[in-house]
């Protein structure tokens, strides 16, 4: 009797199994979530074609030029400017950045790492904002140390943080690492570029910790997407 019951059970299972397997084969497989692509350089630049000037006058690009040509412009969720790029090598000493490689080297930055040390210009992509003056106070535009920025040059986008402050009359400066990643000569003695750099800094943003470039990229891409959608 037990054998008859067992045989009947096996026969029933054999009849059901092909149907179950067919259903499993037809069931859709879960697809991994896709992350929206970050804006391209062209998409970001398209939102900076016109300037709603918020600076009280304009900035020079270098100490040895007299013309003041760079305005700070307001946008929805960000401010931006178009300038050159001088190389900032200040902060922690490194093979690339020290008294021997940079005549104007300083061993400190306006904003510090989470451990209290100055930033490392050779490793961390950061930009320099002008120190507050009658021309413009970056804090009045809801910008602060560690804030998120997109730097665009020659079709490339680099996400960086606000890491240092510079002269009150000059704009257009970024760290060794920023220049290197954008394909600009990063040498503090003869590097940089005279034009073609767009800086977009996002209001009320903070990358934490400031020295984590991965966080700067993810935060920057998200804010850049919002910037493109809202302008």
CSV table of C-alpha atoms in Angstrom, one decimal:
chain,number,residue,atom,x,y,z
A,1,UNK,CA,0.0,0.0,0.0
A,2,UNK,CA,2.8,2.4,0.9
A,3,UNK,CA,4.4,1.7,-2.5
A,4,UNK,CA,1.2,2.5,-4.3
A,5,UNK,CA,0.9,5.8,-2.4
A,6,UNK,CA,4.5,6.7,-3.2
A,7,UNK,CA,4.1,5.9,-6.8
A,8,UNK,CA,1.0,8.0,-7.0
A,9,UNK,CA,2.8,10.9,-5.4
A,10,UNK,CA,5.7,10.7,-7.7
A,11,UNK,CA,3.4,10.6,-10.7
A,12,UNK,CA,1.6,13.7,-9.6
A,13,UNK,CA,4.9,15.6,-9.0
A,14,UNK,CA,6.1,14.6,-12.4
A,15,UNK,CA,2.9,16.0,-14.0
A,16,UNK,CA,3.1,19.3,-12.1
A,17,UNK,CA,6.9,19.9,-12.5
A,18,UNK,CA,7.0,20.8,-16.2
A,19,UNK,CA,4.3,23.4,-15.7
A,20,UNK,CA,6.1,24.9,-12.7
A,21,UNK,CA,9.4,25.0,-14.6
A,22,UNK,CA,7.7,26.6,-17.6
A,23,UNK,CA,6.2,29.3,-15.3
A,24,UNK,CA,9.6,30.0,-13.7
A,25,UNK,CA,11.1,30.3,-17.1
A,26,UNK,CA,8.5,32.8,-18.2
A,27,UNK,CA,8.7,34.9,-15.1
A,28,UNK,CA,10.5,38.2,-15.8
A,29,UNK,CA,13.9,38.6,-14.1
A,30,UNK,CA,14.5,41.7,-11.9
A,31,UNK,CA,16.5,44.3,-13.7
A,32,UNK,CA,19.1,46.3,-11.7
A,33,UNK,CA,18.2,49.9,-11.1
A,34,UNK,CA,19.9,52.3,-13.6
A,35,UNK,CA,21.5,55.6,-12.6
A,36,UNK,CA,20.7,58.6,-14.7
A,37,UNK,CA,23.7,59.8,-16.6
A,38,UNK,CA,25.3,63.0,-15.3
A,39,UNK,CA,25.0,66.1,-17.5
A,40,UNK,CA,27.6,66.5,-20.2
A,41,UNK,CA,29.9,69.5,-20.5
A,42,UNK,CA,27.7,70.9,-23.3
A,43,UNK,CA,24.5,70.6,-21.3
A,44,UNK,CA,26.1,72.5,-18.4
A,45,UNK,CA,27.5,75.2,-20.6
A,46,UNK,CA,24.2,75.7,-22.4
A,47,UNK,CA,22.8,76.9,-19.1
A,48,UNK,CA,25.6,79.6,-18.7
A,49,UNK,CA,25.1,81.4,-22.0
A,50,UNK,CA,23.6,84.5,-20.4
A,51,UNK,CA,24.8,86.2,-17.2
A,52,UNK,CA,22.7,87.7,-14.5
A,53,UNK,CA,25.6,89.6,-12.8
A,54,UNK,CA,25.6,89.6,-9.1
A,55,UNK,CA,29.2,90.8,-8.5
A,56,UNK,CA,29.7,94.6,-7.9
A,57,UNK,CA,32.0,95.0,-10.9
A,58,UNK,CA,34.3,92.4,-12.4
A,59,UNK,CA,37.5,90.6,-11.5
A,60,UNK,CA,40.9,90.4,-13.1
A,61,UNK,CA,42.3,87.0,-14.1
A,62,UNK,CA,45.9,87.6,-13.1
A,63,UNK,CA,47.8,90.1,-10.9
A,64,UNK,CA,49.8,91.4,-13.9
A,65,UNK,CA,46.7,92.3,-16.1
A,66,UNK,CA,44.8,95.5,-15.7
A,67,UNK,CA,41.5,94.6,-17.4
A,68,UNK,CA,38.7,93.4,-15.2
A,69,UNK,CA,36.7,91.0,-17.4
A,70,UNK,CA,35.1,88.3,-15.3
A,71,UNK,CA,31.7,88.7,-13.7
A,72,UNK,CA,30.1,86.4,-11.2
A,73,UNK,CA,26.6,85.3,-12.5
A,74,UNK,CA,23.6,84.1,-10.6
A,75,UNK,CA,21.4,81.2,-11.6
A,76,UNK,CA,18.8,79.0,-10.0
A,77,UNK,CA,20.6,76.9,-7.4
A,78,UNK,CA,24.1,78.0,-8.4
A,79,UNK,CA,26.5,80.8,-9.3
A,80,UNK,CA,29.0,80.7,-12.1
A,81,UNK,CA,31.9,82.5,-13.8
A,82,UNK,CA,34.0,82.1,-16.9
A,83,UNK,CA,37.7,82.7,-16.5
A,84,UNK,CA,41.2,81.3,-16.8
A,85,UNK,CA,42.8,78.7,-14.5
A,86,UNK,CA,45.9,79.5,-12.4
A,87,UNK,CA,47.4,76.6,-10.3
A,88,UNK,CA,46.9,76.6,-6.6
A,89,UNK,CA,49.5,74.3,-4.9
A,90,UNK,CA,49.0,75.4,-1.3
A,91,UNK,CA,48.3,73.1,1.6
A,92,UNK,CA,50.1,69.8,2.4
A,93,UNK,CA,53.6,69.5,1.1
A,94,UNK,CA,54.0,66.9,-1.7
A,95,UNK,CA,56.4,66.1,-4.5
A,96,UNK,CA,54.3,68.3,-6.8
A,97,UNK,CA,53.6,71.2,-4.4
A,98,UNK,CA,56.3,72.7,-2.1
A,99,UNK,CA,58.6,75.7,-1.8
A,100,UNK,CA,60.8,74.4,-4.6
A,101,UNK,CA,58.1,73.9,-7.2
A,102,UNK,CA,56.0,76.9,-6.4
A,103,UNK,CA,57.5,80.3,-5.7
A,104,UNK,CA,54.3,81.4,-3.9
A,105,UNK,CA,53.7,78.2,-1.9
A,106,UNK,CA,51.9,78.4,1.4
A,107,UNK,CA,51.5,75.4,3.7
A,108,UNK,CA,47.9,76.1,4.6
A,109,UNK,CA,44.5,76.3,2.9
A,110,UNK,CA,41.5,78.3,4.0
A,111,UNK,CA,39.5,75.2,4.6
A,112,UNK,CA,40.8,72.0,6.3
A,113,UNK,CA,40.3,68.2,6.1
A,114,UNK,CA,38.2,66.4,8.7
A,115,UNK,CA,41.4,65.7,10.6
A,116,UNK,CA,42.3,69.4,10.8
A,117,UNK,CA,45.1,69.2,8.3
A,118,UNK,CA,45.3,71.5,5.3
A,119,UNK,CA,44.0,70.2,2.0
A,120,UNK,CA,46.3,68.3,-0.4
A,121,UNK,CA,46.4,70.2,-3.7
A,122,UNK,CA,48.2,67.5,-5.5
A,123,UNK,CA,45.5,64.9,-4.7
A,124,UNK,CA,42.3,66.8,-4.1
A,125,UNK,CA,40.4,68.6,-6.9
A,126,UNK,CA,39.4,71.9,-5.3
A,127,UNK,CA,38.8,75.5,-6.5
A,128,UNK,CA,39.7,78.8,-5.1
A,129,UNK,CA,37.1,81.6,-4.6
A,130,UNK,CA,38.1,85.2,-4.1
A,131,UNK,CA,38.2,86.4,-0.5
A,132,UNK,CA,35.2,88.5,0.4
A,133,UNK,CA,35.3,92.1,-0.7
A,134,UNK,CA,33.1,94.9,-2.0
A,135,UNK,CA,33.1,93.1,-5.4
A,136,UNK,CA,31.5,89.9,-4.1
A,137,UNK,CA,31.1,87.9,-0.9
A,138,UNK,CA,30.9,84.2,-1.8
A,139,UNK,CA,29.0,83.6,1.5
A,140,UNK,CA,26.3,86.0,0.4
A,141,UNK,CA,25.6,83.6,-2.5
A,142,UNK,CA,25.2,80.6,-0.1
A,143,UNK,CA,28.6,79.2,-0.9
A,144,UNK,CA,31.0,77.9,1.8
A,145,UNK,CA,34.1,75.8,2.3
A,146,UNK,CA,33.6,72.3,1.1
A,147,UNK,CA,30.8,73.4,-1.3
A,148,UNK,CA,30.3,71.4,-4.5
A,149,UNK,CA,31.4,72.8,-7.9
A,150,UNK,CA,31.5,71.7,-11.5
A,151,UNK,CA,34.6,72.8,-13.4
A,152,UNK,CA,34.3,72.6,-17.2
A,153,UNK,CA,37.1,72.8,-19.8
A,154,UNK,CA,37.6,71.5,-23.3
A,155,UNK,CA,34.5,69.2,-23.1
A,156,UNK,CA,35.4,67.7,-19.8
A,157,UNK,CA,33.7,68.1,-16.4
A,158,UNK,CA,35.5,67.8,-13.1
A,159,UNK,CA,33.6,67.9,-9.8
A,160,UNK,CA,35.5,69.7,-7.1
A,161,UNK,CA,35.0,71.4,-3.8
A,162,UNK,CA,35.6,75.0,-2.6
A,163,UNK,CA,38.9,74.5,-0.9
A,164,UNK,CA,40.7,77.8,-0.6
A,165,UNK,CA,40.3,81.6,-0.9
A,166,UNK,CA,42.5,83.9,-2.9
A,167,UNK,CA,43.1,87.6,-3.6
A,168,UNK,CA,40.1,89.9,-3.5
A,169,UNK,CA,40.6,91.3,-7.0
A,170,UNK,CA,41.4,88.0,-8.9
A,171,UNK,CA,39.3,85.0,-9.9
A,172,UNK,CA,40.1,81.8,-11.8
A,173,UNK,CA,42.2,79.4,-9.8
A,174,UNK,CA,42.1,75.7,-8.9
A,175,UNK,CA,44.3,73.0,-7.4
A,176,UNK,CA,47.0,71.0,-9.1
A,177,UNK,CA,44.7,67.9,-9.1
A,178,UNK,CA,41.8,69.8,-10.7
A,179,UNK,CA,44.0,71.0,-13.6
A,180,UNK,CA,45.6,67.6,-14.1
A,181,UNK,CA,42.2,65.8,-14.3
A,182,UNK,CA,41.0,68.3,-16.9
A,183,UNK,CA,44.1,67.9,-19.0
A,184,UNK,CA,45.5,71.3,-18.1
A,185,UNK,CA,49.2,71.6,-17.4
A,186,UNK,CA,49.2,71.5,-13.5
A,187,UNK,CA,52.8,72.8,-13.0
A,188,UNK,CA,52.5,75.7,-10.5
A,189,UNK,CA,55.4,77.5,-12.2
A,190,UNK,CA,54.3,77.4,-15.8
A,191,UNK,CA,50.9,75.6,-15.9
A,192,UNK,CA,47.3,76.7,-16.1
A,193,UNK,CA,45.4,78.1,-19.0
A,194,UNK,CA,44.6,81.6,-20.0
A,195,UNK,CA,40.9,81.1,-20.8
A,196,UNK,CA,38.1,78.7,-21.5
A,197,UNK,CA,37.3,77.5,-18.0
A,198,UNK,CA,33.7,77.6,-16.5
A,199,UNK,CA,33.2,77.3,-12.8
A,200,UNK,CA,29.7,76.4,-11.5
A,201,UNK,CA,29.3,76.3,-7.8
A,202,UNK,CA,26.1,75.0,-6.2
A,203,UNK,CA,24.4,77.0,-3.5
A,204,UNK,CA,23.9,75.6,0.0
A,205,UNK,CA,25.9,72.5,-0.8
A,206,UNK,CA,28.6,70.7,1.3
A,207,UNK,CA,30.8,67.7,0.5
A,208,UNK,CA,31.5,65.7,3.7
A,209,UNK,CA,34.2,65.0,4.4
A,210,UNK,CA,35.7,67.7,2.3
A,211,UNK,CA,38.7,65.5,1.3
A,212,UNK,CA,36.5,62.6,-0.1
A,213,UNK,CA,36.6,63.1,-3.9
A,214,UNK,CA,34.2,60.2,-4.5
A,215,UNK,CA,31.6,62.0,-2.4
A,216,UNK,CA,32.3,65.2,-4.3
A,217,UNK,CA,31.7,63.5,-7.6
A,218,UNK,CA,28.4,61.9,-6.6
A,219,UNK,CA,27.1,65.0,-4.9
A,220,UNK,CA,28.2,67.2,-7.8
A,221,UNK,CA,26.6,65.0,-10.4
A,222,UNK,CA,23.3,65.1,-8.6
A,223,UNK,CA,23.4,68.8,-8.2
A,224,UNK,CA,24.5,69.3,-11.8
A,225,UNK,CA,21.5,67.4,-12.9
A,226,UNK,CA,19.2,69.6,-10.9
A,227,UNK,CA,20.9,72.7,-12.2
A,228,UNK,CA,20.4,71.6,-15.8
A,229,UNK,CA,16.7,70.7,-15.1
A,230,UNK,CA,15.9,74.0,-13.3
A,231,UNK,CA,17.6,76.5,-15.6
